[in-house]
Coordinates of C-alpha atoms in Angstrom, one line a residue:
M73 CA -39.2 -32.7 34.4
P74 CA -38.0 -31.1 31.1
C75 CA -37.4 -33.4 28.1
M76 CA -33.6 -34.0 27.8
K77 CA -31.2 -36.3 26.0
R78 CA -29.1 -38.8 27.8
A79 CA -25.8 -39.5 26.1
L80 CA -25.6 -43.0 27.4
F81 CA -28.8 -44.1 25.5
P82 CA -28.8 -45.2 21.9
A83 CA -30.2 -42.6 19.6
A84 CA -33.4 -44.6 18.7
I85 CA -34.2 -45.1 22.4
I86 CA -33.6 -41.4 23.1
L87 CA -36.0 -40.4 20.4
L88 CA -38.7 -42.8 21.6
L89 CA -38.4 -41.6 25.2
V90 CA -38.6 -38.0 24.1
A91 CA -41.7 -38.7 22.0
I92 CA -43.5 -40.4 24.8
S93 CA -42.6 -37.8 27.4
C94 CA -43.2 -34.7 25.3
N95 CA -46.3 -35.8 23.5
N96 CA -48.2 -37.3 26.4
S97 CA -49.5 -33.9 27.4
T98 CA -53.1 -34.7 26.6
Q99 CA -54.9 -35.0 30.0
T100 CA -57.2 -38.0 30.2
S101 CA -60.6 -37.7 31.6
D102 CA -63.1 -39.5 33.9
M103 CA -66.0 -38.6 31.7
I104 CA -66.7 -37.2 28.2
I105 CA -70.0 -35.6 27.2
T106 CA -70.4 -35.9 23.5
N107 CA -72.9 -35.2 20.7
A108 CA -74.3 -32.2 22.4
R109 CA -74.8 -28.6 21.5
I110 CA -73.1 -26.7 24.3
W111 CA -73.5 -23.0 25.0
T112 CA -70.2 -22.3 26.9
G113 CA -70.8 -18.7 27.9
N114 CA -67.2 -18.1 26.8
A115 CA -67.1 -15.4 24.1
D116 CA -63.9 -16.9 22.6
Q117 CA -65.6 -20.2 22.0
P118 CA -69.4 -19.7 22.2
F119 CA -70.5 -23.2 21.2
A120 CA -69.0 -26.7 21.4
E121 CA -70.0 -30.3 20.7
A122 CA -68.3 -32.2 23.5
M123 CA -66.7 -31.7 26.9
A124 CA -64.1 -33.8 28.9
V125 CA -64.2 -33.8 32.7
S126 CA -61.6 -35.0 35.1
G127 CA -62.7 -35.1 38.7
D128 CA -64.8 -32.0 39.2
T129 CA -63.1 -29.9 36.5
I130 CA -63.4 -29.5 32.8
V131 CA -60.2 -30.4 30.9
A132 CA -61.3 -29.9 27.3
I133 CA -64.2 -28.6 25.3
G134 CA -64.7 -28.4 21.6
S135 CA -65.6 -30.7 18.7
N136 CA -66.3 -34.4 19.3
R137 CA -63.1 -35.3 17.5
E138 CA -60.9 -32.9 19.6
V139 CA -62.4 -33.9 22.9
M140 CA -62.3 -37.7 22.2
K141 CA -58.5 -37.4 22.4
H142 CA -58.9 -37.1 26.1
R143 CA -60.8 -40.3 26.5
S144 CA -59.3 -42.9 28.9
V145 CA -59.9 -46.6 28.9
S146 CA -61.8 -46.5 32.2
G147 CA -63.6 -43.2 31.5
T148 CA -67.4 -42.8 31.0
L149 CA -68.7 -41.7 27.6
I150 CA -72.1 -40.0 27.6
D151 CA -73.8 -39.4 24.3
L152 CA -76.4 -36.7 24.7
G153 CA -77.9 -37.2 21.3
G154 CA -78.0 -33.5 20.4
M155 CA -79.4 -32.2 23.6
F156 CA -78.5 -28.6 24.7
V157 CA -76.1 -27.9 27.5
V158 CA -75.5 -24.6 29.4
P159 CA -73.3 -23.7 32.5
G160 CA -75.0 -24.5 35.8
F161 CA -77.5 -21.7 36.7
I162 CA -76.4 -19.5 39.6
D163 CA -79.3 -18.0 41.6
T164 CA -78.0 -14.8 43.2
H165 CA -80.8 -14.3 45.7
V166 CA -82.4 -17.0 47.7
H167 CA -83.7 -17.6 51.3
L168 CA -82.6 -21.2 51.4
L169 CA -83.8 -22.4 54.7
Q170 CA -87.2 -20.8 54.5
G171 CA -87.6 -22.0 50.9
G172 CA -86.9 -25.6 52.0
S173 CA -89.2 -25.3 55.1
N174 CA -92.0 -23.9 53.0
L175 CA -92.0 -26.9 50.7
A176 CA -93.6 -28.9 53.5
S177 CA -95.9 -26.1 54.7
V178 CA -99.4 -24.9 53.6
Q179 CA -99.4 -23.8 49.9
L180 CA -101.3 -20.6 49.4
R181 CA -99.6 -18.9 46.5
D182 CA -102.3 -19.9 44.0
A183 CA -105.2 -19.6 46.4
S184 CA -107.3 -17.2 44.2
T185 CA -110.1 -16.4 46.6
P186 CA -110.5 -15.8 50.3
E187 CA -112.6 -19.0 50.5
E188 CA -109.8 -21.1 49.0
F189 CA -107.3 -19.4 51.3
I190 CA -109.3 -20.4 54.4
K191 CA -110.0 -23.9 53.0
R192 CA -106.3 -24.7 52.5
I193 CA -105.3 -23.4 56.0
R194 CA -108.2 -25.5 57.5
E195 CA -107.2 -28.6 55.7
F196 CA -103.5 -28.2 56.5
A197 CA -104.2 -27.5 60.2
A198 CA -106.1 -30.8 60.4
T199 CA -102.9 -32.7 59.5
Q200 CA -100.8 -31.0 62.2
K201 CA -100.4 -31.8 65.9
P202 CA -102.1 -29.3 68.2
G203 CA -99.8 -26.4 69.1
T204 CA -97.8 -26.7 65.9
W205 CA -97.1 -23.3 64.3
I206 CA -98.4 -22.9 60.7
L207 CA -95.9 -20.8 58.8
G208 CA -94.9 -20.0 55.2
G209 CA -97.9 -20.0 52.9
D210 CA -96.7 -17.3 50.4
W211 CA -100.2 -16.0 49.7
D212 CA -100.8 -13.4 47.1
G213 CA -104.2 -11.8 47.7
M214 CA -104.2 -9.7 44.5
G215 CA -107.8 -9.0 43.4
W216 CA -109.3 -9.6 46.8
E217 CA -111.4 -6.8 48.2
S218 CA -109.2 -6.6 51.3
L219 CA -106.2 -8.0 52.9
P220 CA -106.8 -11.3 54.8
A221 CA -107.7 -10.9 58.5
R222 CA -107.4 -13.1 61.6
S223 CA -111.1 -13.3 61.7
W224 CA -111.0 -15.4 58.5
I225 CA -109.0 -18.2 60.0
D226 CA -109.5 -18.1 63.8
S227 CA -112.3 -20.6 63.8
V228 CA -110.3 -23.1 61.7
T229 CA -107.0 -22.8 63.6
S230 CA -108.0 -22.6 67.3
D231 CA -105.4 -25.2 68.2
H232 CA -102.6 -23.7 66.1
P233 CA -100.7 -20.4 66.1
V234 CA -100.6 -19.1 62.6
F235 CA -98.2 -16.6 60.9
V236 CA -98.4 -17.0 57.2
S237 CA -96.5 -14.7 54.9
R238 CA -97.4 -12.8 51.8
L239 CA -95.3 -14.0 48.9
D240 CA -93.1 -10.9 49.0
G241 CA -92.0 -11.7 52.6
H242 CA -92.8 -8.2 53.8
M243 CA -96.3 -8.8 55.2
A244 CA -97.8 -11.7 57.2
L245 CA -101.1 -12.7 58.8
A246 CA -101.3 -13.8 62.4
N247 CA -104.3 -15.5 63.9
S248 CA -105.5 -14.6 67.4
L249 CA -103.6 -17.5 69.1
A250 CA -100.3 -16.3 67.6
M251 CA -101.0 -12.8 68.8
K252 CA -101.9 -14.1 72.3
I253 CA -98.7 -16.1 72.5
A254 CA -96.8 -12.9 71.5
G255 CA -98.6 -10.8 74.1
I256 CA -100.0 -8.5 71.5
D257 CA -103.4 -6.7 71.7
R258 CA -104.9 -3.4 70.5
K259 CA -102.7 -1.5 72.9
V260 CA -99.5 -2.4 71.0
K261 CA -97.5 0.6 69.9
D262 CA -96.6 1.2 66.3
V263 CA -93.1 0.1 65.1
T264 CA -90.5 2.2 63.4
G265 CA -90.0 0.8 59.9
G266 CA -93.1 -1.3 60.0
T267 CA -96.9 -1.2 60.0
I268 CA -99.5 -2.8 62.2
E269 CA -102.9 -2.9 60.4
R270 CA -106.0 -1.9 62.4
D271 CA -109.6 -1.8 61.4
A272 CA -112.0 1.2 61.6
R273 CA -112.5 0.5 65.3
G274 CA -108.8 0.3 66.1
E275 CA -108.8 -3.5 66.4
L276 CA -105.8 -5.4 65.1
T277 CA -106.6 -7.2 61.9
G278 CA -103.7 -9.6 62.2
I279 CA -101.6 -8.1 59.4
F280 CA -98.1 -7.1 60.3
K281 CA -95.7 -5.5 57.8
D282 CA -91.9 -5.4 57.7
N283 CA -90.3 -4.6 61.1
A284 CA -93.7 -5.1 62.8
M285 CA -93.5 -8.8 61.8
D286 CA -90.8 -9.2 64.5
L287 CA -93.4 -8.8 67.2
I288 CA -94.7 -12.2 66.2
S289 CA -91.7 -13.9 64.7
V290 CA -89.6 -13.7 67.9
K291 CA -92.1 -16.0 69.6
I292 CA -91.9 -18.7 66.9
P293 CA -89.9 -21.7 68.3
E294 CA -86.5 -22.2 66.8
Q295 CA -86.3 -25.2 64.4
S296 CA -84.4 -28.2 65.7
A297 CA -81.1 -29.1 64.0
E298 CA -82.8 -32.1 62.4
E299 CA -85.6 -29.8 61.0
I300 CA -83.1 -27.4 59.6
D301 CA -81.1 -30.2 57.9
I302 CA -84.2 -31.7 56.4
A303 CA -85.2 -28.3 55.0
L304 CA -81.8 -27.6 53.5
V305 CA -81.6 -31.0 51.8
A306 CA -85.1 -30.5 50.4
A307 CA -84.2 -27.0 49.2
M308 CA -81.1 -28.4 47.4
K309 CA -83.1 -31.1 45.7
Y310 CA -85.6 -28.6 44.5
L311 CA -82.9 -26.3 43.2
A312 CA -81.2 -29.2 41.3
S313 CA -84.5 -30.1 39.6
N314 CA -84.5 -26.6 38.2
G315 CA -80.9 -26.6 37.0
V316 CA -79.5 -24.4 39.8
T317 CA -76.0 -25.5 40.8
S318 CA -75.0 -22.5 43.0
V319 CA -76.9 -20.0 45.1
H320 CA -76.3 -16.8 47.0
A321 CA -78.1 -17.4 50.3
L322 CA -78.4 -13.9 51.6
D323 CA -79.6 -14.9 55.1
A324 CA -77.7 -18.1 55.6
A325 CA -75.2 -16.9 58.3
A326 CA -78.1 -17.5 60.7
Y327 CA -78.0 -21.3 59.8
A328 CA -74.4 -21.7 58.8
D329 CA -74.1 -24.6 61.3
G330 CA -76.8 -26.5 59.3
L331 CA -74.9 -25.9 56.1
D332 CA -71.8 -27.4 57.8
R333 CA -73.8 -30.4 59.0
V334 CA -75.3 -31.1 55.6
R335 CA -71.9 -30.8 53.9
A336 CA -70.3 -33.1 56.5
S337 CA -73.0 -35.7 55.9
G338 CA -72.2 -35.8 52.2
R339 CA -75.6 -34.4 51.2
Q340 CA -74.6 -31.0 49.9
I341 CA -75.3 -30.8 46.1
T342 CA -75.6 -27.0 45.8
R343 CA -72.7 -24.6 46.0
I344 CA -73.5 -21.8 48.4
Y345 CA -72.2 -18.3 48.9
Y346 CA -73.7 -16.8 52.0
L347 CA -73.9 -13.4 53.7
Q348 CA -74.2 -12.0 57.2
T349 CA -76.7 -9.3 58.4
I350 CA -75.0 -6.0 57.7
S351 CA -75.4 -4.7 61.3
R352 CA -73.2 -7.7 62.3
W353 CA -70.5 -6.9 59.8
A354 CA -67.9 -7.2 62.6
D355 CA -68.8 -10.8 63.1
M356 CA -68.2 -11.5 59.4
K357 CA -64.9 -9.7 59.5
E358 CA -63.8 -11.8 62.5
Q359 CA -64.9 -15.0 60.7
V360 CA -63.0 -14.2 57.6
E361 CA -59.9 -13.3 59.5
R362 CA -60.1 -16.4 61.6
A363 CA -61.2 -19.0 59.0
G364 CA -61.0 -17.4 55.6
R365 CA -63.7 -17.1 53.0
G366 CA -64.4 -20.8 52.5
D367 CA -64.0 -22.9 49.4
R368 CA -65.8 -23.8 46.2
W369 CA -68.7 -25.5 48.0
L370 CA -69.3 -23.1 50.8
S371 CA -68.0 -19.6 50.7
T372 CA -68.7 -16.2 52.4
G373 CA -67.4 -12.7 52.8
G374 CA -70.4 -10.4 52.4
V375 CA -73.1 -8.7 54.3
K376 CA -76.8 -8.0 53.5
G377 CA -79.0 -5.2 54.5
F378 CA -82.4 -3.5 53.8
V379 CA -83.4 0.0 52.8
D380 CA -87.1 -0.4 52.3
G381 CA -89.9 -3.0 52.0
S382 CA -91.9 -4.2 49.0
L383 CA -94.2 -2.7 46.4
G384 CA -97.0 -5.2 47.1
S385 CA -97.0 -4.3 50.7
H386 CA -96.9 -0.5 50.0
T387 CA -93.7 -0.4 52.0
A388 CA -91.2 0.2 49.1
A389 CA -89.9 3.8 49.5
F390 CA -90.7 6.2 46.6
L391 CA -89.8 9.8 45.9
E392 CA -93.5 10.5 45.1
P393 CA -96.6 9.1 46.7
Y394 CA -98.2 5.8 45.6
T395 CA -100.7 6.4 42.8
D396 CA -103.4 4.4 44.6
L397 CA -102.5 5.8 48.1
P398 CA -101.6 9.4 47.7
T399 CA -100.8 9.8 51.4
D400 CA -98.1 7.2 51.4
T401 CA -94.5 7.1 50.0
G402 CA -93.4 3.9 51.7
L403 CA -90.9 3.5 54.4
F404 CA -87.2 2.9 55.3
V405 CA -86.6 -0.2 57.3
N406 CA -83.3 1.3 58.5
S407 CA -82.2 4.9 58.8
E408 CA -80.0 6.5 56.2
Q409 CA -77.4 7.2 58.8
D410 CA -77.3 3.6 60.0
L411 CA -77.0 2.3 56.5
Y412 CA -74.1 4.6 55.8
T413 CA -72.3 3.6 59.0
W414 CA -72.7 -0.1 58.3
V415 CA -71.8 0.1 54.6
S416 CA -68.7 2.2 55.3
A417 CA -67.5 -0.1 58.1
A418 CA -68.1 -3.3 56.1
D419 CA -66.4 -1.9 53.1
K420 CA -63.3 -0.8 55.1
A421 CA -63.2 -4.4 56.4
G422 CA -63.0 -5.7 52.8
L423 CA -66.4 -7.2 52.8
Q424 CA -68.9 -7.2 49.9
V425 CA -72.1 -5.3 50.5
A426 CA -75.4 -6.3 49.1
I427 CA -78.5 -4.3 50.1
H428 CA -82.2 -4.6 49.3
A429 CA -83.7 -1.5 47.7
I430 CA -86.9 -1.5 45.7
G431 CA -88.5 1.9 45.5
D432 CA -86.8 4.8 43.6
R433 CA -86.2 6.8 46.8
A434 CA -84.5 3.7 48.4
I435 CA -82.4 3.1 45.3
N436 CA -81.4 6.7 45.1
T437 CA -80.4 6.9 48.7
L438 CA -78.4 3.7 48.4
L439 CA -76.5 4.8 45.3
N440 CA -75.6 8.0 47.2
I441 CA -74.3 6.0 50.1
Y442 CA -72.3 3.7 47.8
E443 CA -70.8 6.7 45.9
R444 CA -69.8 8.4 49.1
V445 CA -68.3 5.3 50.7
A446 CA -66.3 4.4 47.5
A447 CA -64.9 8.0 47.4
E448 CA -64.0 8.0 51.1
N449 CA -62.6 4.5 51.3
G450 CA -60.6 4.6 48.1
D451 CA -60.5 2.5 44.9
R452 CA -60.8 -1.3 45.1
D453 CA -62.7 -4.2 43.5
R454 CA -65.7 -4.0 45.9
R455 CA -68.6 -5.0 43.7
F456 CA -71.4 -3.3 45.6
R457 CA -74.8 -4.9 44.9
I458 CA -78.3 -3.5 44.9
E459 CA -80.7 -6.4 45.5
H460 CA -83.9 -6.1 43.5
S461 CA -83.3 -2.7 41.9
Q462 CA -86.9 -2.7 40.8
H463 CA -88.2 0.8 40.4
I464 CA -85.4 3.1 39.4
A465 CA -85.6 6.9 38.8
P466 CA -84.5 7.5 35.2
A467 CA -81.6 9.7 36.3
D468 CA -80.2 6.9 38.4
I469 CA -80.0 4.2 35.8
E470 CA -76.7 5.4 34.3
R471 CA -75.2 5.6 37.8
Y472 CA -75.2 1.8 38.1
G473 CA -72.7 1.6 35.2
K474 CA -70.7 4.6 36.3
L475 CA -70.4 3.4 39.9
K476 CA -69.9 -0.3 38.9
V477 CA -72.9 -1.3 41.0
I478 CA -74.2 -4.8 40.3
A479 CA -78.0 -4.9 39.7
S480 CA -79.0 -8.1 41.4
M481 CA -82.5 -8.7 40.0
Q482 CA -85.2 -11.3 39.8
P483 CA -86.9 -11.3 36.4
Y484 CA -89.8 -13.5 37.4
H485 CA -91.0 -10.6 39.6
A486 CA -91.5 -8.5 36.5
I487 CA -94.1 -10.8 35.0
D488 CA -95.7 -11.2 38.3
D489 CA -95.8 -7.6 39.5
G490 CA -96.6 -6.5 35.9
R491 CA -100.2 -7.6 36.5
W492 CA -100.8 -4.8 39.0
A493 CA -97.8 -2.5 39.4
E494 CA -99.1 0.4 37.4
E495 CA -102.1 0.6 39.7
Y496 CA -99.6 1.3 42.5
I497 CA -97.1 3.6 40.8
G498 CA -98.7 4.7 37.5
P499 CA -97.5 4.3 33.9
E500 CA -94.7 6.8 33.9
R501 CA -92.8 5.3 36.8
A502 CA -93.4 1.9 35.3
K503 CA -91.3 2.7 32.3
T504 CA -88.1 2.2 34.4
T505 CA -89.4 -0.7 36.4
Y506 CA -87.3 -3.9 36.0
A507 CA -85.2 -1.9 33.5
F508 CA -83.1 -4.7 32.2
R509 CA -82.4 -3.2 28.8
S510 CA -81.6 0.3 30.2
L511 CA -79.3 -1.0 32.9
L512 CA -77.3 -3.2 30.4
D513 CA -77.1 -0.2 28.1
S514 CA -75.7 1.9 31.0
G515 CA -72.8 -0.6 31.3
A516 CA -74.2 -2.2 34.5
T517 CA -73.7 -5.8 35.3
L518 CA -77.0 -7.7 35.6
A519 CA -77.0 -10.7 37.9
F520 CA -80.2 -12.7 38.0
G521 CA -81.8 -14.7 40.7
S522 CA -85.3 -15.7 42.1
D523 CA -85.8 -14.4 45.6
W524 CA -87.0 -17.9 46.4
F525 CA -89.2 -18.5 48.6
V526 CA -90.8 -15.2 47.4
A527 CA -90.8 -16.5 43.8
P528 CA -90.0 -19.9 42.3
A529 CA -86.3 -20.7 41.8
T530 CA -86.8 -21.5 38.1
P531 CA -84.1 -19.9 35.9
L532 CA -85.9 -21.0 32.7
E533 CA -88.9 -19.0 33.8
G534 CA -86.6 -16.1 34.7
I535 CA -85.0 -16.2 31.2
Y536 CA -88.5 -16.3 29.7
A537 CA -89.5 -13.3 31.8
A538 CA -86.5 -11.2 30.9
A539 CA -86.8 -12.0 27.1
T540 CA -90.6 -11.7 26.7
R541 CA -92.0 -9.7 29.7
R542 CA -95.3 -11.5 29.2
T543 CA -97.2 -11.2 32.5
L544 CA -98.5 -14.2 34.2
D545 CA -102.1 -13.2 33.6
G546 CA -101.7 -13.3 29.8
M547 CA -102.7 -9.7 29.4
N548 CA -99.4 -8.5 27.8
P549 CA -98.6 -10.9 24.9
G550 CA -96.1 -8.4 23.4
G551 CA -94.5 -7.8 26.8
W552 CA -95.1 -5.4 29.6
I553 CA -92.9 -2.4 28.9
P554 CA -91.4 -4.3 25.9
E555 CA -88.6 -1.8 25.4
Q556 CA -87.0 -3.3 28.6
K557 CA -86.7 -6.8 27.1
I558 CA -83.3 -8.3 26.7
T559 CA -82.1 -11.2 24.6
V560 CA -82.0 -14.8 25.7
E561 CA -78.2 -14.9 25.6
E562 CA -78.0 -11.7 27.8
A563 CA -80.3 -13.4 30.3
L564 CA -78.2 -16.6 30.2
K565 CA -75.2 -14.6 31.0
A566 CA -77.0 -12.9 33.9
Y567 CA -77.7 -16.4 35.4
T568 CA -74.2 -17.7 34.8
I569 CA -71.0 -15.7 34.3
N570 CA -72.4 -12.4 35.6
A571 CA -73.9 -14.3 38.6
A572 CA -70.4 -15.8 39.3
Y573 CA -68.9 -12.3 39.1
A574 CA -71.4 -11.1 41.6
S575 CA -69.7 -13.3 44.3
F576 CA -66.1 -13.0 43.1
E577 CA -66.2 -16.5 41.7
E578 CA -65.9 -16.0 37.9
D579 CA -62.4 -17.5 37.8
F580 CA -63.7 -21.0 38.4
K581 CA -67.4 -21.1 37.4
G582 CA -70.0 -19.4 35.3
T583 CA -68.8 -20.6 31.9
L584 CA -67.8 -24.0 30.5
E585 CA -64.1 -23.9 29.7
P586 CA -61.0 -25.8 30.7
G587 CA -60.0 -25.3 34.3
K588 CA -63.5 -24.4 35.5
L589 CA -65.9 -26.5 37.5
A590 CA -68.0 -29.1 35.7
D591 CA -71.3 -27.6 36.8
F592 CA -73.7 -27.8 33.9
V593 CA -77.3 -28.3 32.9
V594 CA -78.9 -30.4 30.1
L595 CA -82.0 -28.9 28.5
D596 CA -84.5 -30.4 26.2
R597 CA -84.1 -27.8 23.5
D598 CA -81.7 -25.2 22.2
I599 CA -82.8 -22.2 24.2
T600 CA -80.9 -19.8 21.9
A601 CA -82.6 -21.0 18.8
I602 CA -86.3 -21.0 19.6
D603 CA -88.9 -18.3 20.0
P604 CA -88.4 -17.0 23.6
V605 CA -92.1 -17.6 24.2
E606 CA -91.4 -21.3 23.9
I607 CA -89.0 -21.2 26.9
Y608 CA -91.9 -21.3 29.3
D609 CA -92.5 -24.9 28.4
M610 CA -88.9 -26.0 28.4
K611 CA -87.6 -28.6 31.0
V612 CA -84.4 -29.3 32.7
Q613 CA -83.4 -32.8 31.9
Q614 CA -80.2 -33.2 34.0
T615 CA -78.2 -31.2 36.4
W616 CA -74.5 -31.9 37.1
V617 CA -72.4 -30.4 39.9
G618 CA -68.6 -31.0 39.9
G619 CA -68.9 -33.7 37.3
K620 CA -71.6 -35.6 39.3
K621 CA -75.2 -35.9 38.2
V622 CA -77.5 -34.6 41.0
F623 CA -80.8 -34.6 39.0
D624 CA -82.2 -36.6 36.1
R625 CA -85.7 -36.1 35.0
T626 CA -86.1 -39.6 33.6
E627 CA -85.2 -41.0 37.1
E628 CA -87.8 -38.8 38.7
Q629 CA -90.7 -40.1 36.6

């Protein structure tokens, strides 16, 4: 109601009422964070000392004195004693259910020898009921003389079918029991868009790559609703411990019922944007038309597809052959015609399109498709994404900015792959591998994520990787391809405001400013003021989602 004078009131009373009504515009808060150093992500107000929150929303941010004007009698005051605060990290590429499931499975990522690989599977199998499938694993295998084989593990898993994945998710090892259950023997035919490994005698080794993995995976029993819910809750707790408040779950349409159950039970602590398989774009169109795109906890409206495989599995598609395998240029998981048909139809339906492309041939093909579809379907705010964008032909880098294609990348992969990538593609192609600097300079939007379960969902390690490019083996202290480093602040933006932009959510999250969600992370140091090398040892102290604390390191100890 506007302020107005009432002729019947004495002048003094009128003035008092006007003062109370017109000056009581300062919104009170439920909670005030004070004595902090806050990186807001907002270019108009980069740093602040304090922040007031009402419900799940920020109502004020600025100096301690300014923000304390919003304090209410019943509100909570939290003095952070100078700790550093950033917007909640947004991971733009996760496999949420498998990540949560793998937390309880055999851990093979750091098994550095075949002997250790076998030992861990043997010990894990001994803890499982006979007949239980052993999955996950995330083995690496770099430096081994050969890929693992079923002969390594058959004797220690006679009661358990095994299908353990390489950490890139594009290759897996099956034991003989798993192959028997799947009805597979040496007579099995090759699969388009995949590889079935055979030894010199034509016998199956147990290694299946990309589309060939479906021969085994279709026989794996579906998880129960309870198992799915347990895995999703475990995944969210893990994410919160690493400061992740939102994720883009690119395969989650398959377990959307589980997400609904977790939310209904009050256990959802991570905001989720999920996508549908691109070949099923019509299902997503129907869902959006029927039920809308969701809300700030659970939203959708996009589709996800694949062009090629991965570098580590020699299935990423390149314009020229692999350096270490001159007869091979990788493979397309889907045909170019199918990809064009799906992208065009999904785009016409108003859906966002995000497609996995790793090798330079795959990226070039996808950019061509995106350019064609945009020209044919007309101008709109479509925000096409290329997931991974790892090995880009130099001439294609500037096309990201020109075509407004989002480079959805995972910087941890750079310091992992940097140990061995040049053996596969040579030093010249490596110059534009994980080309963070070149892409930013082209005007492209960088949105960062992890690809968890493939890599750990640890944004601090991702920022460290983008800013230092120091490989995990310690062999590149000055950075692997150092000219592609970016600044810490640029990496922070890729994990916050750019990541929110990548899901059309920048209006209500990604920065800390009035009117946006109170999703934030408390760190033990000012990440913008230290040597980027020190970021590797930093810790998340607290994680807050919608003004509620969902992780506190002191409570975990």
